[in-house]
Amino acid sequence: MPAPKEIKRISEVIWEIPETYKKGMRVPARIYATKQLLDAMDEGVFEQVTNVACLPGIQKYALCMPDGHWGYGFPIGGVAAFDFDGGVISPGGIGFDINCGMRLVKTNLTLEEVKPKLKELVDLLFQTVPTGVGATGFVKLSNSQFDEVMVKGARWCVEHGYGWKEDLERIEEHGAIKGADPSKVSKKARERGIDQLGTLGSGNHYLEIQVVDRIFDHNVANSFGIEQEGQIVVMIHCGSRGFGHQIATDYLKVFLDAMKKYGIPLLDKELACAPIDSPEGRDYYSAMLCAANMAFANRQVILHRVREAFEKVFKKSAEELEMHLVYDVAHNIAKAEEYEVDGKIKKLLVHRKGSTRSFGPGHPELAEIYKDTGQPVIIGGSMETGSYLLVGTKRAMEETFGSTCHGSGRTMSRHKAKKEINYNQLIKQMEERGIYVRAASKSGLVEEAGAAYKNISDVIEAVDRAGISRKVAALRPIGNIKG
DNA sequence: ATGTTC
């Protein structure tokens, strides 16, 4: 679908829809994309990103990344920052899967060493990391322990033997965001989440064994633990499971009523929101952070299982295998961050939905190990087309509220993929290309076929050219576990 | 994404 005729080209990869496009827009909308990606975007993206531009307290621009596509209320690939003074918080700007995110682990193994053991490794991981809809995990929690997980996130896991102390400095916010309040979480959300720690889930969630295909920046790659092409790494993509989903559902309902109370005009029911500084807004923020911390903990337990599986298969300790965490980063979340707006430093609530934080060198919130380089940015492609490791930039801080893209973005609906792609053929094609896959369901696998997604390389070129993150390494899948 | 239309 073509972009609206009012769209203006700002640079090679930035496009702007002015405030005059639609009644009620408070700021312009900006889309980061090559001409080719822009032309391929669905009409819904333009509609949704300009709707977001109408929300109270929005700052500078409503943004959409090159992997943008139609989502619930806000586009997936959307970034929107709201002033704490007068601005709103919206579950639609965060996503149902709160703190869906990516985790990347390195090893010192090479492709040659892993190839003969690949099936054994993937089969073992498929047993120890539960996948699929409704999967439950092996970590048994009491209600008070689950409260601790909501507040302490990945730190709770490390304190209970699931991981290494050094893992914590390699996670966004050290794996535990301050401000989570378990008393703001419904009983139903608690019941759905309590046995889901260490589970992958379904949809586009996966655990993948990958090989470093190409290194673009050797210095930065090295500092992240990526030393050579042919090195094996493991990527984990999952979030807060039914727990975050229930919290989003609960507060969408609360916010629809709150909007009437606060006199916020309703453009679209999916854009339900509340003032950040209102009882409803504060409650959702505190509950949302419980789900964010649970997701960090979820990925931490999965990392622990990955280390255990490698230890068993390669008969060496995870320390000997140098299985250090490269990074863990969220791509569905809202964060309190400070940015310069009109020459003044303001505290903003940055909503990233299908968008990854991309803090550049010297950012005060980054751990010492990333101060010189900027933070690692982990971008998962589809299971066939490969993934990327990027690094954050100063330019992202200036232009996109410290944000970049998150993945490939679908081009084919799940329904269409199920109709057009044959399961047995897909498995065979993947095996021919050296990818061994185990999936919880046949339909789940075909829905995630590479053919159903945009080309990840096009998306990466767009963010790299825009300078809102830079290419560090390209990663290619060899083994995959899917929900 | 999701005890996949509580």
Coordinates of C-alpha atoms (C1' of nucleotides) in Angstrom, one line a residue:
Chain A
M1 CA 0.0 0.0 0.0
P2 CA 1.4 3.4 -0.8
A3 CA 2.3 5.9 1.9
P4 CA 0.0 9.0 2.2
K5 CA 0.8 11.7 -0.4
E6 CA 1.6 14.2 2.3
I7 CA 4.7 12.2 3.4
K8 CA 8.0 14.1 3.0
R9 CA 11.5 12.6 2.6
I10 CA 13.7 14.1 5.3
S11 CA 16.8 12.0 4.4
E12 CA 17.7 8.8 2.5
V13 CA 16.0 6.7 5.3
I14 CA 13.7 9.1 7.2
W15 CA 10.1 10.0 6.1
E16 CA 7.8 12.5 7.8
I17 CA 4.0 12.8 7.9
P18 CA 3.2 16.4 9.0
E19 CA 0.8 17.4 11.8
T20 CA -1.6 18.8 9.2
Y21 CA -2.2 15.2 7.9
K22 CA -4.8 14.4 10.5
K23 CA -6.9 16.5 12.9
G24 CA -5.6 16.1 16.5
M25 CA -1.9 15.3 15.7
R26 CA 0.3 17.0 18.3
V27 CA 3.6 16.1 16.6
P28 CA 4.6 14.9 13.2
A29 CA 5.1 11.1 12.6
R30 CA 8.5 9.9 11.4
I31 CA 9.2 6.6 9.7
Y32 CA 12.7 5.1 9.4
A33 CA 12.9 3.1 6.2
T34 CA 14.5 2.8 2.8
K35 CA 12.2 3.7 -0.1
Q36 CA 11.7 0.0 -0.8
L37 CA 10.7 -0.8 2.8
L38 CA 8.4 2.2 3.0
D39 CA 6.6 1.1 -0.2
A40 CA 6.1 -2.3 1.2
M41 CA 4.6 -1.1 4.5
D42 CA 0.9 -1.8 5.1
E43 CA -1.4 1.2 5.2
G44 CA -2.2 0.4 8.8
V45 CA 1.3 1.6 9.8
F46 CA 0.6 5.2 8.6
E47 CA -2.8 5.2 10.2
Q48 CA -1.6 3.9 13.5
V49 CA 1.6 6.0 13.8
T50 CA -0.4 9.2 13.1
N51 CA -3.0 8.1 15.7
V52 CA -0.2 7.8 18.2
A53 CA 0.9 11.4 17.3
C54 CA -2.5 12.5 18.7
L55 CA -2.0 11.2 22.2
P56 CA -1.6 13.7 25.1
G57 CA 2.0 14.6 26.1
I58 CA 3.7 13.0 23.1
Q59 CA 7.2 14.5 22.5
K60 CA 8.9 15.4 19.2
Y61 CA 7.7 12.6 16.9
A62 CA 5.6 9.5 16.8
L63 CA 8.2 7.1 15.4
C64 CA 8.2 3.8 13.4
M65 CA 11.2 1.7 12.7
P66 CA 11.9 -0.1 9.3
D67 CA 10.4 -3.4 10.5
G68 CA 7.1 -1.6 11.3
H69 CA 3.8 -3.3 10.7
W70 CA 0.2 -3.1 11.8
G71 CA -0.2 -3.9 15.5
Y72 CA -2.7 -3.5 18.4
G73 CA -3.3 0.3 18.5
F74 CA 0.3 1.3 18.0
P75 CA 2.3 -0.2 15.1
I76 CA 4.8 -2.9 15.9
G77 CA 8.2 -1.2 15.4
G78 CA 6.8 1.9 17.2
V79 CA 8.5 4.3 19.5
A80 CA 6.7 7.1 21.4
A81 CA 7.9 9.2 24.3
F82 CA 5.5 11.0 26.7
D83 CA 6.2 13.8 29.2
F84 CA 5.8 12.6 32.8
D85 CA 4.1 15.9 33.2
G86 CA 0.7 15.6 31.4
G87 CA 1.6 12.6 29.2
V88 CA 0.0 9.1 29.1
I89 CA 1.0 5.5 29.4
S90 CA -0.6 3.0 27.0
P91 CA -0.5 -0.9 27.0
G92 CA -1.0 -0.7 23.2
G93 CA 2.4 1.1 23.0
I94 CA 4.1 -1.7 24.9
G95 CA 2.5 -4.9 23.6
F96 CA 0.7 -7.8 25.2
D97 CA 4.0 -9.7 25.6
I98 CA 5.5 -7.3 28.1
N99 CA 9.4 -7.4 27.9
C100 CA 9.4 -9.7 25.0
G101 CA 13.2 -9.5 24.3
M102 CA 16.4 -11.1 23.1
R103 CA 19.2 -12.7 24.9
L104 CA 22.5 -13.7 23.2
V105 CA 25.1 -16.1 24.8
K106 CA 28.6 -16.8 23.4
T107 CA 30.6 -20.0 23.5
N108 CA 34.2 -20.8 22.5
L109 CA 33.0 -23.7 20.3
T110 CA 33.3 -23.7 16.5
L111 CA 30.9 -24.9 13.9
E112 CA 33.1 -28.0 13.2
E113 CA 32.9 -29.0 16.9
V114 CA 29.2 -28.5 17.2
K115 CA 28.0 -30.0 13.9
P116 CA 28.4 -33.7 14.9
K117 CA 26.5 -33.1 18.2
L118 CA 23.9 -30.7 16.8
K119 CA 20.9 -33.1 16.9
E120 CA 21.7 -34.3 20.4
L121 CA 22.1 -30.7 21.6
V122 CA 18.8 -29.5 20.0
D123 CA 16.9 -32.6 21.2
L124 CA 18.1 -32.1 24.7
L125 CA 17.2 -28.4 24.7
F126 CA 13.8 -29.3 23.4
Q127 CA 13.3 -31.5 26.5
T128 CA 14.6 -29.1 29.1
V129 CA 13.2 -25.8 27.8
P130 CA 9.4 -26.3 27.6
T131 CA 7.9 -24.8 24.4
G132 CA 4.4 -24.2 23.0
V133 CA 1.1 -22.6 24.2
G134 CA 0.5 -23.2 27.9
A135 CA 3.9 -24.7 28.6
T136 CA 4.8 -24.9 32.2
G137 CA 8.4 -24.9 33.6
F138 CA 10.4 -26.9 36.1
V139 CA 10.9 -24.1 38.6
K140 CA 8.3 -24.4 41.4
L141 CA 7.5 -21.1 43.2
S142 CA 5.4 -20.2 46.2
N143 CA 3.3 -17.1 46.0
S144 CA 5.9 -15.1 48.1
Q145 CA 8.7 -16.4 45.9
F146 CA 6.9 -15.3 42.8
D147 CA 6.5 -11.8 44.4
E148 CA 10.3 -11.8 44.8
V149 CA 10.7 -12.7 41.1
M150 CA 8.5 -9.8 40.1
V151 CA 10.7 -7.4 42.1
K152 CA 14.2 -8.9 41.7
G153 CA 13.9 -10.3 38.2
A154 CA 17.0 -12.1 37.0
R155 CA 18.7 -11.3 40.3
W156 CA 16.4 -13.7 42.0
C157 CA 17.5 -16.4 39.6
V158 CA 21.2 -15.8 40.2
E159 CA 20.6 -15.9 44.0
H160 CA 18.8 -19.2 43.6
G161 CA 21.5 -20.9 41.5
Y162 CA 20.2 -20.1 38.0
G163 CA 23.2 -18.4 36.5
W164 CA 26.3 -16.4 37.2
K165 CA 26.7 -13.2 39.1
E166 CA 28.4 -11.6 36.1
D167 CA 25.2 -12.2 34.0
L168 CA 23.4 -9.4 35.8
E169 CA 25.6 -6.6 34.5
R170 CA 25.0 -8.0 31.0
I171 CA 21.2 -7.4 31.1
E172 CA 19.3 -4.2 30.4
E173 CA 18.7 -2.6 33.8
H174 CA 20.7 -5.4 35.4
G175 CA 17.7 -7.7 35.0
A176 CA 15.6 -5.9 37.6
I177 CA 13.8 -2.6 37.0
K178 CA 13.0 -0.5 40.0
G179 CA 9.3 0.3 40.8
A180 CA 7.7 -3.1 40.3
D181 CA 4.8 -3.7 42.8
P182 CA 3.3 -7.2 43.0
S183 CA 0.2 -5.8 44.8
K184 CA -0.9 -4.2 41.5
V185 CA -1.0 -7.6 39.7
S186 CA -4.3 -9.5 39.6
K187 CA -4.8 -12.9 41.0
K188 CA -5.5 -14.2 37.6
A189 CA -2.2 -12.9 36.1
R190 CA -0.4 -14.4 39.1
E191 CA -2.1 -17.8 38.6
R192 CA -1.2 -17.8 34.9
G193 CA 2.4 -16.8 35.5
I194 CA 3.5 -18.7 38.6
D195 CA 4.6 -21.9 36.8
Q196 CA 5.9 -20.3 33.6
L197 CA 9.5 -19.5 34.6
G198 CA 12.0 -21.1 32.2
T199 CA 9.5 -21.6 29.3
L200 CA 9.8 -20.4 25.8
G201 CA 6.1 -20.0 24.7
S202 CA 4.8 -20.1 21.1
G203 CA 4.4 -17.8 18.1
N204 CA 7.7 -16.3 17.0
H205 CA 9.5 -17.2 20.2
Y206 CA 12.5 -19.5 19.8
L207 CA 15.8 -20.7 21.1
E208 CA 18.4 -20.9 18.3
I209 CA 21.9 -22.3 17.9
Q210 CA 23.7 -19.9 15.6
V211 CA 27.1 -19.5 13.9
V212 CA 28.9 -16.2 13.5
D213 CA 28.6 -15.7 9.8
R214 CA 30.3 -12.3 9.3
I215 CA 32.0 -9.7 11.6
F216 CA 31.6 -6.1 10.5
D217 CA 33.3 -4.4 13.4
H218 CA 36.1 -6.5 14.9
N219 CA 36.9 -4.2 17.8
V220 CA 33.3 -3.9 19.1
A221 CA 32.6 -7.6 18.3
N222 CA 35.6 -8.6 20.4
S223 CA 34.6 -6.5 23.3
F224 CA 31.2 -8.3 23.2
G225 CA 32.9 -11.7 23.2
I226 CA 32.5 -12.4 19.5
E227 CA 36.0 -13.3 18.4
Q228 CA 35.8 -15.1 15.0
E229 CA 33.6 -16.2 12.2
G230 CA 32.5 -19.8 12.7
Q231 CA 32.1 -19.3 16.4
I232 CA 28.9 -20.7 18.0
V233 CA 26.4 -18.5 19.9
V234 CA 22.9 -19.1 21.3
M235 CA 20.0 -16.7 20.9
I236 CA 16.9 -16.7 23.1
H237 CA 13.7 -14.9 22.1
C238 CA 10.8 -14.9 24.6
G239 CA 8.9 -12.7 27.0
S240 CA 6.6 -12.8 30.1
R241 CA 4.3 -15.5 28.7
G242 CA 0.7 -15.5 29.9
F243 CA 1.7 -13.4 32.9
G244 CA 2.4 -10.2 31.0
H245 CA -0.5 -10.9 28.6
Q246 CA -3.0 -11.0 31.5
I247 CA -1.6 -7.8 33.0
A248 CA -2.0 -6.0 29.6
T249 CA -5.6 -7.4 29.3
D250 CA -6.5 -6.3 32.9
Y251 CA -5.3 -2.7 32.5
L252 CA -6.7 -2.2 29.0
K253 CA -10.1 -2.6 30.6
V254 CA -9.2 -0.3 33.5
F255 CA -7.9 2.4 31.1
L256 CA -11.0 2.5 28.9
D257 CA -13.0 3.7 32.0
A258 CA -10.1 6.0 33.1
M259 CA -10.1 7.8 29.7
K260 CA -13.7 9.0 30.2
K261 CA -12.8 10.1 33.8
Y262 CA -9.8 12.1 32.6
G263 CA -11.5 13.4 29.4
I264 CA -9.0 11.8 27.0
P265 CA -10.5 11.6 23.5
L266 CA -10.8 8.0 22.3
L267 CA -9.5 7.6 18.7
D268 CA -9.3 3.9 18.8
K269 CA -10.3 1.5 21.6
E270 CA -6.9 -0.1 21.1
L271 CA -5.2 3.1 22.1
A272 CA -6.6 2.9 25.7
C273 CA -4.3 4.9 28.0
A274 CA -4.2 6.9 31.3
P275 CA -2.2 9.8 32.5
I276 CA 1.2 8.6 33.7
D277 CA 0.6 10.5 36.9
S278 CA -2.8 9.1 37.8
P279 CA -3.6 6.2 40.1
E280 CA -4.6 4.0 37.1
G281 CA -1.4 4.9 35.2
R282 CA 0.9 4.4 38.2
D283 CA -0.7 1.0 39.0
Y284 CA -0.3 -0.3 35.4
Y285 CA 3.3 1.0 35.3
S286 CA 4.1 -0.9 38.6
A287 CA 2.3 -4.1 37.3
M288 CA 4.0 -3.8 33.9
L289 CA 7.4 -3.7 35.6
C290 CA 6.5 -7.0 37.4
A291 CA 6.0 -8.6 34.0
A292 CA 9.2 -7.0 32.7
N293 CA 11.2 -8.4 35.6
M294 CA 9.5 -11.8 35.3
A295 CA 10.6 -11.9 31.6
F296 CA 14.2 -11.1 32.5
A297 CA 14.0 -14.0 35.0
N298 CA 12.4 -16.3 32.4
R299 CA 15.3 -15.7 30.0
Q300 CA 17.7 -16.2 32.9
V301 CA 16.4 -19.6 33.7
I302 CA 16.5 -20.6 30.0
L303 CA 20.1 -19.5 29.9
H304 CA 20.8 -21.8 32.8
R305 CA 19.2 -24.7 31.0
V306 CA 21.2 -23.9 27.9
R307 CA 24.5 -24.0 29.9
E308 CA 23.4 -27.3 31.4
A309 CA 22.7 -28.8 28.0
F310 CA 26.0 -27.7 26.6
E311 CA 27.8 -29.1 29.6
K312 CA 26.1 -32.5 29.2
V313 CA 26.7 -32.7 25.5
F314 CA 30.3 -31.4 25.3
K315 CA 31.4 -32.8 28.7
K316 CA 33.0 -29.5 29.8
S317 CA 31.8 -26.9 32.3
A318 CA 30.0 -23.8 31.0
E319 CA 32.9 -21.8 32.4
E320 CA 35.3 -23.9 30.3
L321 CA 33.0 -23.4 27.3
E322 CA 33.2 -19.6 28.0
M323 CA 29.4 -19.3 27.9
H324 CA 29.3 -15.7 28.8
L325 CA 26.2 -13.6 28.2
V326 CA 26.7 -11.1 25.5
Y327 CA 23.5 -9.1 26.4
D328 CA 19.8 -9.3 27.2
V329 CA 17.6 -6.5 25.8
A330 CA 13.8 -5.8 25.8
H331 CA 11.8 -4.8 22.8
N332 CA 8.3 -4.5 24.3
I333 CA 8.5 -2.1 27.2
A334 CA 8.0 1.5 28.6
K335 CA 10.9 3.1 30.4
A336 CA 11.5 6.3 32.3
E337 CA 14.4 8.0 30.6
E338 CA 15.8 11.6 30.2
Y339 CA 16.1 13.4 26.9
E340 CA 16.7 16.9 25.7
V341 CA 13.5 18.4 24.3
D342 CA 13.6 22.1 23.1
G343 CA 16.9 22.6 24.9
K344 CA 15.6 21.3 28.2
I345 CA 16.3 17.9 29.9
K346 CA 12.9 16.2 30.5
K347 CA 11.9 13.0 32.1
L348 CA 10.0 10.9 29.6
L349 CA 8.2 7.6 29.5
V350 CA 9.6 6.0 26.3
H351 CA 7.3 3.3 24.9
R352 CA 9.1 0.7 22.7
K353 CA 6.9 -1.8 21.0
G354 CA 8.8 -4.0 18.7
S355 CA 11.7 -1.6 19.1
T356 CA 15.0 -2.1 20.9
R357 CA 16.9 0.3 23.2
S358 CA 20.0 1.5 21.5
F359 CA 22.1 3.5 24.0
G360 CA 25.3 4.8 22.6
P361 CA 28.8 5.1 24.1
G362 CA 29.2 6.9 27.5
H363 CA 25.5 6.6 28.5
P364 CA 25.4 6.8 32.3
E365 CA 23.0 3.9 32.6
L366 CA 25.2 1.4 30.9
A367 CA 27.5 -1.0 32.8
E368 CA 31.2 -0.3 32.7
I369 CA 31.9 -3.0 30.1
Y370 CA 29.7 -1.2 27.5
K371 CA 30.7 2.4 28.3
D372 CA 33.2 2.7 25.5
T373 CA 31.2 0.9 22.8
G374 CA 27.6 1.5 23.5
Q375 CA 25.2 -1.3 24.4
P376 CA 24.8 -4.5 22.4
V377 CA 21.5 -4.5 20.3
I378 CA 20.2 -8.0 19.5
I379 CA 18.0 -8.4 16.4
G380 CA 16.3 -11.7 15.7
G381 CA 15.4 -12.5 12.2
S382 CA 13.2 -15.4 11.2
M383 CA 14.4 -18.9 11.8
E384 CA 15.8 -19.2 8.2
T385 CA 17.1 -15.8 7.4
G386 CA 19.6 -15.1 10.2
S387 CA 20.0 -12.5 12.9
Y388 CA 22.3 -9.6 13.7
L389 CA 24.3 -8.2 16.6
L390 CA 24.4 -4.3 16.5
V391 CA 25.6 -1.6 18.8
G392 CA 23.8 1.5 20.1
T393 CA 24.8 5.0 19.0
K394 CA 24.8 8.6 20.2
R395 CA 22.6 9.4 17.1
A396 CA 19.8 7.2 18.4
M397 CA 19.9 9.3 21.6
E398 CA 19.4 12.4 19.6
E399 CA 16.9 11.2 17.1
T400 CA 14.9 8.2 18.2
F401 CA 14.8 8.3 22.1
G402 CA 17.6 5.8 22.1
S403 CA 15.8 3.2 20.0
T404 CA 16.2 1.1 16.9
C405 CA 14.4 -1.8 15.1
H406 CA 13.7 -5.3 16.7
G407 CA 13.5 -7.9 13.9
S408 CA 12.3 -8.6 10.4
G409 CA 8.5 -8.0 10.6
R410 CA 6.0 -10.2 8.9
T411 CA 4.9 -9.8 5.3
M412 CA 2.6 -12.8 5.1
S413 CA -0.2 -13.4 7.6
R414 CA -0.1 -16.5 9.8
H415 CA -3.2 -17.7 8.0
K416 CA -1.6 -17.3 4.6
A417 CA 1.6 -19.0 5.7
K418 CA -0.4 -22.0 6.9
K419 CA -2.1 -22.3 3.5
E420 CA 1.0 -21.7 1.3
I421 CA 3.8 -23.4 3.1
N422 CA 4.2 -27.2 3.5
Y423 CA 5.6 -28.5 6.8
N424 CA 7.5 -31.5 5.4
Q425 CA 9.0 -29.4 2.6
L426 CA 10.1 -26.7 4.9
I427 CA 11.8 -29.2 7.3
K428 CA 13.6 -30.8 4.3
Q429 CA 14.7 -27.4 2.9
M430 CA 16.0 -26.3 6.3
E431 CA 17.9 -29.6 6.8
E432 CA 19.5 -29.2 3.4
R433 CA 20.7 -25.9 4.5
G434 CA 22.1 -27.3 7.7
I435 CA 19.4 -26.2 10.0
Y436 CA 18.0 -28.8 12.4
V437 CA 14.7 -27.8 14.0
R438 CA 12.3 -29.1 16.7
A439 CA 8.9 -27.5 16.9
A440 CA 6.1 -27.9 19.4
S441 CA 3.5 -27.7 16.6
K442 CA 3.5 -28.1 12.8
S443 CA 1.4 -25.0 12.2
G444 CA 3.6 -23.0 14.6
L445 CA 6.6 -23.8 12.4
V446 CA 5.2 -23.0 9.0
E447 CA 3.8 -19.7 10.4
E448 CA 7.3 -18.7 11.2
A449 CA 8.9 -19.7 7.8
G450 CA 11.4 -17.2 6.4
A451 CA 9.1 -16.6 3.4
A452 CA 6.5 -15.1 5.8
Y453 CA 9.0 -12.3 6.8
K454 CA 10.7 -9.2 5.4
N455 CA 14.3 -9.7 4.5
I456 CA 16.2 -8.9 7.8
S457 CA 19.2 -7.5 5.9
D458 CA 17.1 -4.7 4.4
V459 CA 15.9 -3.7 7.8
I460 CA 19.4 -3.7 9.2
E461 CA 20.8 -1.7 6.3
A462 CA 18.1 0.9 7.0
V463 CA 18.9 1.4 10.7
D464 CA 22.7 1.2 10.0
R465 CA 22.4 3.9 7.3
A466 CA 20.2 6.0 9.5
G467 CA 22.9 5.7 12.2
I468 CA 20.5 4.7 15.0
S469 CA 22.6 1.5 15.5
R470 CA 25.6 0.0 13.8
K471 CA 26.3 -3.5 12.4
V472 CA 28.7 -5.6 14.5
A473 CA 28.1 -9.2 13.3
A474 CA 25.7 -11.3 11.3
L475 CA 24.6 -14.6 12.7
R476 CA 23.2 -17.7 10.9
P477 CA 21.0 -20.4 12.4
I478 CA 22.0 -24.1 12.5
G479 CA 19.6 -25.4 15.2
N480 CA 16.2 -24.1 16.3
I481 CA 13.6 -24.9 18.9
K482 CA 10.2 -23.3 18.3
G483 CA 6.9 -23.1 20.2
Chain B
dA1 C1' 2.0 -12.6 21.8
dT2 C1' -2.0 -15.6 24.4
dG3 C1' -4.8 -21.7 29.1
dT4 C1' -4.5 -19.1 20.3
dT5 C1' -12.7 -16.2 20.9
dC6 C1' -12.7 -15.1 29.5

